[in-house]
């Protein structure tokens, strides 16, 4: 081991992202977010290098993971005298030395989330939670070390190639558009300890300065035309909508004027101050609608993923499989035998944030009606910002196979969205949140509809040999 290779990879978050640290939440605090960022000992946001290593390991081909990143496994060739398999651990060839964040201003943003009540089709009361996120544009540098015998080593070239094709995804919330990052540059510093210069450099320089001006740039995004490709679109294209009436997706904050709160509830905006529909909203309303459609036609025995008291997502139906599921803390019983071993699974569909283009933001006033005197009730005036027009694109990507039946249900759910049968954001029963499809998307939805209905029909006929009249019913 006389040659040390240091690779310095520079990444940038292209969307909000974070590694959450729920263990740091203090009990009973309303001022702190429910899902705070992981922080270092000085209180600065921090991305653990394990998060990056996991993403990179996942990107490597299966048969190379053990050689590059090590492994812990049950060894079948190596059993002890009682015939039991021994656990073998192989150390990782690549050592991840650490990460540094370059934070823009303001360094931390907050997002609120809630769950959809499947009966009222509106936000469910006790499920509001907020999480801290790093804003898009956050820079991230990460250092890898590989020790070899010689300066020229195919292993190092393999790692550089692996980095070049890597699509870094960091932290939680991947399926709602969080944690997307892009690799900008990789610099390679070879330190040959058998030479005088190399040894002096290694012994006298520490920290990030180890990668000095003698390093060579082995990857540069500017020369690679766009970097690693994104995950493929589920429908081969983004879907275009326009806002048919006012839309309000709250940020949970109030507008300020001259340093004072005005009491006007603000809409959620991205880091460029553009109003947006977050990926989590798309995922929530489409999941609820897909469940509704599949339950209505009686396919797949799908669960209601939000339910009072006991059950949550079942983890067994086709919706859980594609949208992901979690083991809710409230779902386990005191009896340990009934506890499932799994902690849930990530979904295969990825929903991105949709900024609203050319939307104008207005303030609307509302007041409650006094039920006795019939007029406006005193002190019940409130105001909220709404996006009155504009258009937006819905990006649904996938990184795993999506069954036909779910593909079909999703087409019908999107059709319902375009028809205004379901709305987005707040106040959908008061005429808020209706979207209309742009011409190209409308034509595409119309063309896909017949196939989708036929798929569900065929699936149902194959699953249940029901009487003929029961198969005729397909939801609008
Ligand atoms: Zn389920």
GROMACS .gro file of C-alpha atoms and ligand atoms in nm:
model
  477
    1UNK     CA    1   0.000   0.000   0.000
    2UNK     CA    2   0.236   0.268  -0.112
    3UNK     CA    3   0.009   0.480  -0.328
    4UNK     CA    4  -0.285   0.676  -0.195
    5UNK     CA    5  -0.552   0.799  -0.435
    6UNK     CA    6  -0.778   1.079  -0.312
    7UNK     CA    7  -1.087   1.159  -0.518
    8UNK     CA    8  -1.263   1.485  -0.444
    9UNK     CA    9  -1.620   1.489  -0.578
   10UNK     CA   10  -1.817   1.813  -0.592
   11UNK     CA   11  -2.194   1.787  -0.604
   12UNK     CA   12  -2.481   2.030  -0.592
   13UNK     CA   13  -2.837   1.971  -0.478
   14UNK     CA   14  -3.076   2.037  -0.769
   15UNK     CA   15  -3.382   2.015  -0.545
   16UNK     CA   16  -3.444   2.038  -0.172
   17UNK     CA   17  -3.293   1.755   0.024
   18UNK     CA   18  -3.195   1.644   0.370
   19UNK     CA   19  -3.089   1.365   0.593
   20UNK     CA   20  -3.334   1.390   0.880
   21UNK     CA   21  -3.239   1.333   1.240
   22UNK     CA   22  -3.566   1.256   1.420
   23UNK     CA   23  -3.362   1.138   1.721
   24UNK     CA   24  -3.275   1.502   1.800
   25UNK     CA   25  -3.639   1.606   1.841
   26UNK     CA   26  -3.716   1.714   2.193
   27UNK     CA   27  -4.040   1.591   2.340
   28UNK     CA   28  -4.323   1.840   2.351
   29UNK     CA   29  -4.154   2.117   2.157
   30UNK     CA   30  -4.377   2.307   1.914
   31UNK     CA   31  -4.101   2.543   1.797
   32UNK     CA   32  -3.879   2.275   1.654
   33UNK     CA   33  -3.957   2.093   1.330
   34UNK     CA   34  -4.084   1.737   1.349
   35UNK     CA   35  -3.809   1.617   1.119
   36UNK     CA   36  -3.497   1.827   1.188
   37UNK     CA   37  -3.181   1.811   0.977
   38UNK     CA   38  -2.890   1.605   1.091
   39UNK     CA   39  -2.639   1.845   1.248
   40UNK     CA   40  -2.281   1.825   1.359
   41UNK     CA   41  -2.153   1.906   1.707
   42UNK     CA   42  -2.154   2.280   1.628
   43UNK     CA   43  -2.516   2.286   1.518
   44UNK     CA   44  -2.440   2.319   1.146
   45UNK     CA   45  -2.638   2.110   0.898
   46UNK     CA   46  -2.450   1.802   0.795
   47UNK     CA   47  -2.485   1.520   0.545
   48UNK     CA   48  -2.339   1.197   0.679
   49UNK     CA   49  -2.105   1.032   0.430
   50UNK     CA   50  -2.287   0.702   0.483
   51UNK     CA   51  -2.579   0.852   0.295
   52UNK     CA   52  -2.364   0.917  -0.012
   53UNK     CA   53  -2.188   0.584   0.013
   54UNK     CA   54  -2.522   0.405   0.018
   55UNK     CA   55  -2.634   0.583  -0.296
   56UNK     CA   56  -2.304   0.512  -0.473
   57UNK     CA   57  -2.303   0.148  -0.366
   58UNK     CA   58  -2.654   0.107  -0.501
   59UNK     CA   59  -2.536   0.251  -0.831
   60UNK     CA   60  -2.252  -0.003  -0.869
   61UNK     CA   61  -2.340  -0.327  -1.046
   62UNK     CA   62  -2.439  -0.607  -0.807
   63UNK     CA   63  -2.134  -0.826  -0.866
   64UNK     CA   64  -1.892  -0.538  -0.801
   65UNK     CA   65  -2.048  -0.407  -0.477
   66UNK     CA   66  -1.861  -0.649  -0.252
   67UNK     CA   67  -1.521  -0.573  -0.409
   68UNK     CA   68  -1.566  -0.197  -0.406
   69UNK     CA   69  -1.767  -0.127  -0.091
   70UNK     CA   70  -1.715  -0.435   0.124
   71UNK     CA   71  -1.988  -0.657   0.265
   72UNK     CA   72  -2.107  -0.847   0.568
   73UNK     CA   73  -2.265  -1.178   0.476
   74UNK     CA   74  -2.329  -1.538   0.582
   75UNK     CA   75  -2.052  -1.744   0.430
   76UNK     CA   76  -2.173  -2.083   0.305
   77UNK     CA   77  -1.819  -2.213   0.230
   78UNK     CA   78  -1.695  -2.132   0.577
   79UNK     CA   79  -1.893  -2.309   0.849
   80UNK     CA   80  -1.775  -2.384   1.202
   81UNK     CA   81  -1.740  -2.732   1.353
   82UNK     CA   82  -2.110  -2.749   1.435
   83UNK     CA   83  -2.196  -2.684   1.072
   84UNK     CA   84  -2.324  -2.332   1.134
   85UNK     CA   85  -2.248  -2.067   0.878
   86UNK     CA   86  -1.998  -1.804   0.983
   87UNK     CA   87  -2.055  -1.438   0.927
   88UNK     CA   88  -1.780  -1.293   0.711
   89UNK     CA   89  -1.703  -0.923   0.684
   90UNK     CA   90  -1.501  -0.769   0.402
   91UNK     CA   91  -1.373  -0.416   0.449
   92UNK     CA   92  -1.460  -0.157   0.188
   93UNK     CA   93  -1.189  -0.080  -0.068
   94UNK     CA   94  -1.323   0.273  -0.103
   95UNK     CA   95  -1.296   0.477   0.212
   96UNK     CA   96  -1.526   0.775   0.233
   97UNK     CA   97  -1.329   1.031   0.432
   98UNK     CA   98  -1.605   1.281   0.489
   99UNK     CA   99  -1.831   1.549   0.346
  100UNK     CA  100  -1.853   1.928   0.361
  101UNK     CA  101  -2.155   2.142   0.284
  102UNK     CA  102  -2.145   2.486   0.120
  103UNK     CA  103  -2.473   2.642   0.230
  104UNK     CA  104  -2.650   2.920   0.041
  105UNK     CA  105  -2.855   3.188   0.224
  106UNK     CA  106  -3.086   3.109   0.398
  107UNK     CA  107  -2.923   2.774   0.474
  108UNK     CA  108  -3.232   2.586   0.585
  109UNK     CA  109  -3.590   2.577   0.456
  110UNK     CA  110  -3.898   2.417   0.602
  111UNK     CA  111  -4.178   2.221   0.436
  112UNK     CA  112  -4.503   2.108   0.591
  113UNK     CA  113  -4.671   1.783   0.509
  114UNK     CA  114  -5.004   1.634   0.590
  115UNK     CA  115  -5.195   1.321   0.502
  116UNK     CA  116  -5.520   1.296   0.307
  117UNK     CA  117  -5.831   1.181   0.490
  118UNK     CA  118  -5.973   0.914   0.258
  119UNK     CA  119  -6.334   0.991   0.353
  120UNK     CA  120  -6.333   1.371   0.347
  121UNK     CA  121  -6.076   1.386   0.068
  122UNK     CA  122  -5.914   1.675   0.252
  123UNK     CA  123  -5.617   1.720   0.481
  124UNK     CA  124  -5.637   1.501   0.790
  125UNK     CA  125  -5.626   1.696   1.113
  126UNK     CA  126  -5.352   1.552   1.336
  127UNK     CA  127  -5.108   1.457   1.059
  128UNK     CA  128  -4.948   1.795   0.992
  129UNK     CA  129  -4.575   1.780   1.036
  130UNK     CA  130  -4.288   1.988   0.910
  131UNK     CA  131  -3.939   1.899   0.810
  132UNK     CA  132  -3.621   2.096   0.764
  133UNK     CA  133  -3.455   2.083   0.424
  134UNK     CA  134  -3.140   2.204   0.259
  135UNK     CA  135  -3.228   2.436  -0.029
  136UNK     CA  136  -3.143   2.364  -0.396
  137UNK     CA  137  -2.801   2.498  -0.482
  138UNK     CA  138  -2.641   2.362  -0.167
  139UNK     CA  139  -2.288   2.252  -0.253
  140UNK     CA  140  -2.155   1.925  -0.125
  141UNK     CA  141  -1.796   1.802  -0.139
  142UNK     CA  142  -1.703   1.448  -0.059
  143UNK     CA  143  -1.361   1.283  -0.039
  144UNK     CA  144  -1.288   0.920  -0.123
  145UNK     CA  145  -0.963   0.738  -0.054
  146UNK     CA  146  -0.834   0.428  -0.227
  147UNK     CA  147  -0.501   0.265  -0.141
  148UNK     CA  148  -0.319   0.071  -0.411
  149UNK     CA  149   0.027  -0.072  -0.485
  150UNK     CA  150   0.091   0.120  -0.806
  151UNK     CA  151   0.004   0.464  -0.942
  152UNK     CA  152  -0.178   0.315  -1.242
  153UNK     CA  153  -0.463   0.105  -1.117
  154UNK     CA  154  -0.774  -0.018  -1.303
  155UNK     CA  155  -0.972  -0.006  -0.978
  156UNK     CA  156  -0.933   0.372  -0.952
  157UNK     CA  157  -1.041   0.413  -1.314
  158UNK     CA  158  -1.343   0.196  -1.241
  159UNK     CA  159  -1.442   0.416  -0.946
  160UNK     CA  160  -1.401   0.732  -1.156
  161UNK     CA  161  -1.622   0.581  -1.426
  162UNK     CA  162  -1.874   0.481  -1.159
  163UNK     CA  163  -1.884   0.838  -1.027
  164UNK     CA  164  -1.930   0.979  -1.377
  165UNK     CA  165  -2.244   0.776  -1.441
  166UNK     CA  166  -2.379   0.824  -1.088
  167UNK     CA  167  -2.716   0.986  -1.023
  168UNK     CA  168  -2.670   1.094  -0.662
  169UNK     CA  169  -2.983   1.078  -0.447
  170UNK     CA  170  -2.932   1.181  -0.089
  171UNK     CA  171  -3.142   1.135   0.222
  172UNK     CA  172  -3.514   1.079   0.258
  173UNK     CA  173  -3.819   1.172   0.053
  174UNK     CA  174  -3.683   1.047  -0.280
  175UNK     CA  175  -4.027   0.961  -0.413
  176UNK     CA  176  -4.152   1.315  -0.350
  177UNK     CA  177  -3.864   1.484  -0.529
  178UNK     CA  178  -3.623   1.537  -0.241
  179UNK     CA  179  -3.251   1.475  -0.237
  180UNK     CA  180  -3.177   1.509  -0.609
  181UNK     CA  181  -2.818   1.610  -0.671
  182UNK     CA  182  -2.580   1.642  -0.961
  183UNK     CA  183  -2.211   1.568  -0.982
  184UNK     CA  184  -2.011   1.866  -1.105
  185UNK     CA  185  -1.643   1.773  -1.088
  186UNK     CA  186  -1.420   1.494  -0.968
  187UNK     CA  187  -1.055   1.573  -0.897
  188UNK     CA  188  -0.796   1.302  -0.851
  189UNK     CA  189  -0.478   1.345  -0.643
  190UNK     CA  190  -0.223   1.064  -0.651
  191UNK     CA  191   0.009   1.053  -0.352
  192UNK     CA  192   0.296   0.811  -0.410
  193UNK     CA  193   0.447   0.743  -0.069
  194UNK     CA  194   0.760   0.585  -0.224
  195UNK     CA  195   0.862   0.924  -0.360
  196UNK     CA  196   1.004   1.207  -0.155
  197UNK     CA  197   0.741   1.460  -0.271
  198UNK     CA  198   0.453   1.225  -0.211
  199UNK     CA  199   0.564   1.137   0.139
  200UNK     CA  200   0.624   1.501   0.231
  201UNK     CA  201   0.281   1.600   0.100
  202UNK     CA  202   0.111   1.321   0.294
  203UNK     CA  203   0.292   1.398   0.620
  204UNK     CA  204   0.272   1.776   0.616
  205UNK     CA  205  -0.069   1.853   0.467
  206UNK     CA  206  -0.402   1.762   0.620
  207UNK     CA  207  -0.771   1.808   0.560
  208UNK     CA  208  -0.920   1.918   0.227
  209UNK     CA  209  -0.584   2.073   0.128
  210UNK     CA  210  -0.457   1.722   0.051
  211UNK     CA  211  -0.624   1.767  -0.290
  212UNK     CA  212  -0.405   2.056  -0.407
  213UNK     CA  213  -0.325   2.204  -0.749
  214UNK     CA  214  -0.138   1.888  -0.848
  215UNK     CA  215  -0.471   1.707  -0.868
  216UNK     CA  216  -0.612   1.633  -1.212
  217UNK     CA  217  -0.974   1.688  -1.313
  218UNK     CA  218  -1.102   1.345  -1.415
  219UNK     CA  219  -1.469   1.437  -1.453
  220UNK     CA  220  -1.624   1.769  -1.547
  221UNK     CA  221  -1.996   1.798  -1.593
  222UNK     CA  222  -1.958   2.086  -1.842
  223UNK     CA  223  -1.789   1.846  -2.085
  224UNK     CA  224  -2.037   1.564  -2.041
  225UNK     CA  225  -2.353   1.724  -2.186
  226UNK     CA  226  -2.593   1.710  -1.897
  227UNK     CA  227  -2.437   1.443  -1.677
  228UNK     CA  228  -2.602   1.116  -1.585
  229UNK     CA  229  -2.953   1.070  -1.730
  230UNK     CA  230  -3.259   1.106  -1.506
  231UNK     CA  231  -3.493   0.822  -1.420
  232UNK     CA  232  -3.734   0.753  -1.710
  233UNK     CA  233  -4.079   0.911  -1.726
  234UNK     CA  234  -4.360   0.670  -1.643
  235UNK     CA  235  -4.571   0.791  -1.936
  236UNK     CA  236  -4.276   0.889  -2.153
  237UNK     CA  237  -4.345   1.260  -2.100
  238UNK     CA  238  -4.431   1.523  -1.839
  239UNK     CA  239  -4.804   1.606  -1.816
  240UNK     CA  240  -4.907   1.969  -1.865
  241UNK     CA  241  -5.186   2.134  -1.669
  242UNK     CA  242  -5.313   2.487  -1.621
  243UNK     CA  243  -5.487   2.629  -1.317
  244UNK     CA  244  -5.860   2.653  -1.385
  245UNK     CA  245  -5.944   2.840  -1.066
  246UNK     CA  246  -5.752   2.964  -0.764
  247UNK     CA  247  -5.501   2.735  -0.598
  248UNK     CA  248  -5.376   2.753  -0.241
  249UNK     CA  249  -5.108   2.522  -0.107
  250UNK     CA  250  -5.004   2.682   0.218
  251UNK     CA  251  -4.651   2.718   0.340
  252UNK     CA  252  -4.770   2.756   0.700
  253UNK     CA  253  -4.625   3.108   0.714
  254UNK     CA  254  -4.782   3.453   0.706
  255UNK     CA  255  -4.689   3.749   0.488
  256UNK     CA  256  -4.502   4.033   0.657
  257UNK     CA  257  -4.523   4.402   0.583
  258UNK     CA  258  -4.286   4.651   0.744
  259UNK     CA  259  -4.173   4.387   0.990
  260UNK     CA  260  -4.524   4.304   1.109
  261UNK     CA  261  -4.726   3.994   1.035
  262UNK     CA  262  -5.028   4.074   0.821
  263UNK     CA  263  -5.225   3.757   0.886
  264UNK     CA  264  -5.227   3.665   0.516
  265UNK     CA  265  -5.153   3.294   0.479
  266UNK     CA  266  -4.882   3.252   0.219
  267UNK     CA  267  -4.861   2.996  -0.059
  268UNK     CA  268  -4.567   2.759  -0.078
  269UNK     CA  269  -4.283   2.893  -0.291
  270UNK     CA  270  -3.955   2.748  -0.410
  271UNK     CA  271  -3.610   2.899  -0.357
  272UNK     CA  272  -3.666   3.131  -0.657
  273UNK     CA  273  -3.989   3.261  -0.502
  274UNK     CA  274  -4.207   3.082  -0.761
  275UNK     CA  275  -4.528   2.928  -0.619
  276UNK     CA  276  -4.521   2.551  -0.650
  277UNK     CA  277  -4.708   2.226  -0.610
  278UNK     CA  278  -4.474   1.998  -0.413
  279UNK     CA  279  -4.409   1.640  -0.518
  280UNK     CA  280  -4.562   1.519  -0.192
  281UNK     CA  281  -4.898   1.679  -0.286
  282UNK     CA  282  -4.904   1.503  -0.623
  283UNK     CA  283  -4.811   1.175  -0.463
  284UNK     CA  284  -5.075   1.209  -0.191
  285UNK     CA  285  -5.373   1.297  -0.409
  286UNK     CA  286  -5.288   1.047  -0.681
  287UNK     CA  287  -5.232   0.768  -0.431
  288UNK     CA  288  -5.567   0.839  -0.263
  289UNK     CA  289  -5.744   0.842  -0.601
  290UNK     CA  290  -5.572   0.526  -0.728
  291UNK     CA  291  -5.678   0.348  -0.408
  292UNK     CA  292  -6.033   0.472  -0.461
  293UNK     CA  293  -6.044   0.354  -0.824
  294UNK     CA  294  -5.901   0.010  -0.752
  295UNK     CA  295  -6.131  -0.039  -0.452
  296UNK     CA  296  -6.432   0.070  -0.657
  297UNK     CA  297  -6.368  -0.192  -0.926
  298UNK     CA  298  -6.268  -0.449  -0.664
  299UNK     CA  299  -5.914  -0.517  -0.775
  300UNK     CA  300  -5.615  -0.615  -0.564
  301UNK     CA  301  -5.773  -0.578  -0.221
  302UNK     CA  302  -5.603  -0.241  -0.172
  303UNK     CA  303  -5.571  -0.084   0.171
  304UNK     CA  304  -5.663   0.262   0.290
  305UNK     CA  305  -5.317   0.376   0.378
  306UNK     CA  306  -5.444   0.630   0.632
  307UNK     CA  307  -5.683   0.509   0.897
  308UNK     CA  308  -5.763   0.600   1.253
  309UNK     CA  309  -5.620   0.400   1.538
  310UNK     CA  310  -5.481   0.074   1.413
  311UNK     CA  311  -5.404  -0.015   1.053
  312UNK     CA  312  -5.194   0.193   0.821
  313UNK     CA  313  -5.053   0.094   0.487
  314UNK     CA  314  -5.068  -0.285   0.462
  315UNK     CA  315  -4.742  -0.343   0.279
  316UNK     CA  316  -4.895  -0.620   0.072
  317UNK     CA  317  -5.123  -0.463  -0.190
  318UNK     CA  318  -5.028  -0.329  -0.531
  319UNK     CA  319  -5.064   0.037  -0.420
  320UNK     CA  320  -4.826  -0.012  -0.127
  321UNK     CA  321  -4.586  -0.189  -0.360
  322UNK     CA  322  -4.570   0.099  -0.609
  323UNK     CA  323  -4.621   0.402  -0.382
  324UNK     CA  324  -4.424   0.265  -0.087
  325UNK     CA  325  -4.537   0.214   0.268
  326UNK     CA  326  -4.425   0.262   0.625
  327UNK     CA  327  -4.479   0.086   0.949
  328UNK     CA  328  -4.664   0.348   1.152
  329UNK     CA  329  -4.564   0.366   1.517
  330UNK     CA  330  -4.931   0.339   1.613
  331UNK     CA  331  -4.989   0.022   1.415
  332UNK     CA  332  -4.787  -0.211   1.633
  333UNK     CA  333  -4.957  -0.377   1.923
  334UNK     CA  334  -4.819  -0.431   2.270
  335UNK     CA  335  -4.792  -0.795   2.181
  336UNK     CA  336  -4.458  -0.829   2.004
  337UNK     CA  337  -4.566  -1.136   1.814
  338UNK     CA  338  -4.789  -0.932   1.588
  339UNK     CA  339  -4.521  -0.684   1.499
  340UNK     CA  340  -4.400  -0.719   1.141
  341UNK     CA  341  -4.028  -0.750   1.088
  342UNK     CA  342  -4.012  -0.502   0.801
  343UNK     CA  343  -3.992  -0.126   0.852
  344UNK     CA  344  -4.159  -0.049   0.520
  345UNK     CA  345  -4.039   0.000   0.166
  346UNK     CA  346  -3.968   0.287  -0.067
  347UNK     CA  347  -4.204   0.344  -0.357
  348UNK     CA  348  -4.111   0.306  -0.722
  349UNK     CA  349  -4.283   0.619  -0.847
  350UNK     CA  350  -4.096   0.948  -0.814
  351UNK     CA  351  -4.291   1.274  -0.801
  352UNK     CA  352  -4.106   1.603  -0.850
  353UNK     CA  353  -4.201   1.955  -0.740
  354UNK     CA  354  -4.391   2.154  -1.005
  355UNK     CA  355  -4.325   2.530  -1.012
  356UNK     CA  356  -4.627   2.728  -1.138
  357UNK     CA  357  -4.521   2.932  -1.441
  358UNK     CA  358  -4.680   3.269  -1.523
  359UNK     CA  359  -4.908   3.249  -1.220
  360UNK     CA  360  -5.034   3.566  -1.057
  361UNK     CA  361  -5.066   3.566  -0.678
  362UNK     CA  362  -5.363   3.751  -0.527
  363UNK     CA  363  -5.493   3.786  -0.175
  364UNK     CA  364  -5.848   3.661  -0.112
  365UNK     CA  365  -6.045   3.750   0.198
  366UNK     CA  366  -6.281   3.510   0.369
  367UNK     CA  367  -6.513   3.542   0.662
  368UNK     CA  368  -6.724   3.298   0.858
  369UNK     CA  369  -7.105   3.341   0.869
  370UNK     CA  370  -7.273   3.403   1.201
  371UNK     CA  371  -7.528   3.122   1.225
  372UNK     CA  372  -7.765   3.325   1.447
  373UNK     CA  373  -7.769   3.669   1.287
  374UNK     CA  374  -7.687   3.556   0.935
  375UNK     CA  375  -7.422   3.820   0.870
  376UNK     CA  376  -7.046   3.806   0.881
  377UNK     CA  377  -6.918   3.689   1.214
  378UNK     CA  378  -6.704   3.927   1.416
  379UNK     CA  379  -6.333   3.865   1.420
  380UNK     CA  380  -6.364   3.575   1.178
  381UNK     CA  381  -6.206   3.754   0.881
  382UNK     CA  382  -5.905   3.584   0.737
  383UNK     CA  383  -5.703   3.624   0.422
  384UNK     CA  384  -5.494   3.393   0.211
  385UNK     CA  385  -5.279   3.417  -0.097
  386UNK     CA  386  -5.397   3.221  -0.398
  387UNK     CA  387  -5.241   3.151  -0.736
  388UNK     CA  388  -5.506   3.261  -0.984
  389UNK     CA  389  -5.372   3.132  -1.314
  390UNK     CA  390  -5.057   2.992  -1.471
  391UNK     CA  391  -4.951   2.649  -1.585
  392UNK     CA  392  -4.743   2.366  -1.450
  393UNK     CA  393  -4.596   2.031  -1.550
  394UNK     CA  394  -4.634   1.710  -1.354
  395UNK     CA  395  -4.323   1.491  -1.365
  396UNK     CA  396  -4.381   1.128  -1.272
  397UNK     CA  397  -4.074   0.910  -1.307
  398UNK     CA  398  -4.013   0.554  -1.199
  399UNK     CA  399  -3.716   0.344  -1.101
  400UNK     CA  400  -3.880   0.004  -1.093
  401UNK     CA  401  -4.145  -0.195  -1.277
  402UNK     CA  402  -4.501  -0.063  -1.238
  403UNK     CA  403  -4.775  -0.326  -1.281
  404UNK     CA  404  -5.024  -0.274  -1.567
  405UNK     CA  405  -5.320  -0.245  -1.336
  406UNK     CA  406  -5.163   0.042  -1.143
  407UNK     CA  407  -5.050   0.212  -1.463
  408UNK     CA  408  -5.413   0.198  -1.579
  409UNK     CA  409  -5.553   0.327  -1.249
  410UNK     CA  410  -5.306   0.615  -1.256
  411UNK     CA  411  -5.421   0.714  -1.607
  412UNK     CA  412  -5.780   0.722  -1.482
  413UNK     CA  413  -5.679   0.919  -1.170
  414UNK     CA  414  -5.503   1.175  -1.391
  415UNK     CA  415  -5.817   1.190  -1.605
  416UNK     CA  416  -6.017   1.270  -1.291
  417UNK     CA  417  -5.766   1.541  -1.207
  418UNK     CA  418  -5.799   1.693  -1.555
  419UNK     CA  419  -6.181   1.673  -1.533
  420UNK     CA  420  -6.182   1.854  -1.198
  421UNK     CA  421  -6.318   1.553  -1.006
  422UNK     CA  422  -6.027   1.587  -0.766
  423UNK     CA  423  -5.847   1.907  -0.673
  424UNK     CA  424  -5.508   2.011  -0.551
  425UNK     CA  425  -5.432   2.189  -0.225
  426UNK     CA  426  -5.669   2.364   0.010
  427UNK     CA  427  -6.040   2.433  -0.018
  428UNK     CA  428  -6.120   2.194  -0.303
  429UNK     CA  429  -6.486   2.191  -0.200
  430UNK     CA  430  -6.501   2.571  -0.224
  431UNK     CA  431  -6.391   2.586  -0.584
  432UNK     CA  432  -6.019   2.597  -0.517
  433UNK     CA  433  -5.755   2.376  -0.668
  434UNK     CA  434  -5.913   2.268  -0.995
  435UNK     CA  435  -5.671   2.194  -1.277
  436UNK     CA  436  -5.738   2.154  -1.649
  437UNK     CA  437  -5.519   1.961  -1.890
  438UNK     CA  438  -5.334   2.148  -2.162
  439UNK     CA  439  -5.433   2.036  -2.518
  440UNK     CA  440  -5.150   1.783  -2.572
  441UNK     CA  441  -5.207   1.620  -2.232
  442UNK     CA  442  -5.584   1.623  -2.278
  443UNK     CA  443  -5.553   1.439  -2.610
  444UNK     CA  444  -5.310   1.192  -2.459
  445UNK     CA  445  -5.540   1.121  -2.161
  446UNK     CA  446  -5.837   1.071  -2.395
  447UNK     CA  447  -5.637   0.827  -2.608
  448UNK     CA  448  -5.509   0.630  -2.308
  449UNK     CA  449  -5.843   0.607  -2.131
  450UNK     CA  450  -5.993   0.321  -2.333
  451UNK     CA  451  -5.680   0.106  -2.288
  452UNK     CA  452  -5.678   0.177  -1.915
  453UNK     CA  453  -6.045   0.081  -1.875
  454UNK     CA  454  -5.987  -0.238  -2.074
  455UNK     CA  455  -5.685  -0.329  -1.861
  456UNK     CA  456  -5.885  -0.294  -1.539
  457UNK     CA  457  -6.178  -0.485  -1.693
  458UNK     CA  458  -5.957  -0.772  -1.808
  459UNK     CA  459  -5.778  -0.783  -1.476
  460UNK     CA  460  -6.100  -0.798  -1.285
  461UNK     CA  461  -6.248  -1.065  -1.512
  462UNK     CA  462  -5.936  -1.279  -1.468
  463UNK     CA  463  -5.926  -1.235  -1.091
  464UNK     CA  464  -6.292  -1.294  -1.012
  465UNK     CA  465  -6.514  -1.508  -1.234
  466UNK     CA  466  -6.808  -1.288  -1.137
  467UNK     CA  467  -7.149  -1.274  -1.305
  468UNK     CA  468  -7.144  -1.079  -1.632
  469UNK     CA  469  -7.341  -0.778  -1.503
  470UNK     CA  470  -7.083  -0.709  -1.229
  471UNK     CA  471  -6.800  -0.670  -1.481
  472UNK     CA  472  -6.979  -0.397  -1.675
  473UNK     CA  473  -6.934  -0.142  -1.397
  474UNK     CA  474  -6.622   0.069  -1.441
  475UNK     CA  475  -6.575   0.401  -1.261
  476UNK     CA  476  -6.606   0.731  -1.439
  477LIG    ZN1  477  -5.162  -0.155   0.105
   0.00000   0.00000   0.00000
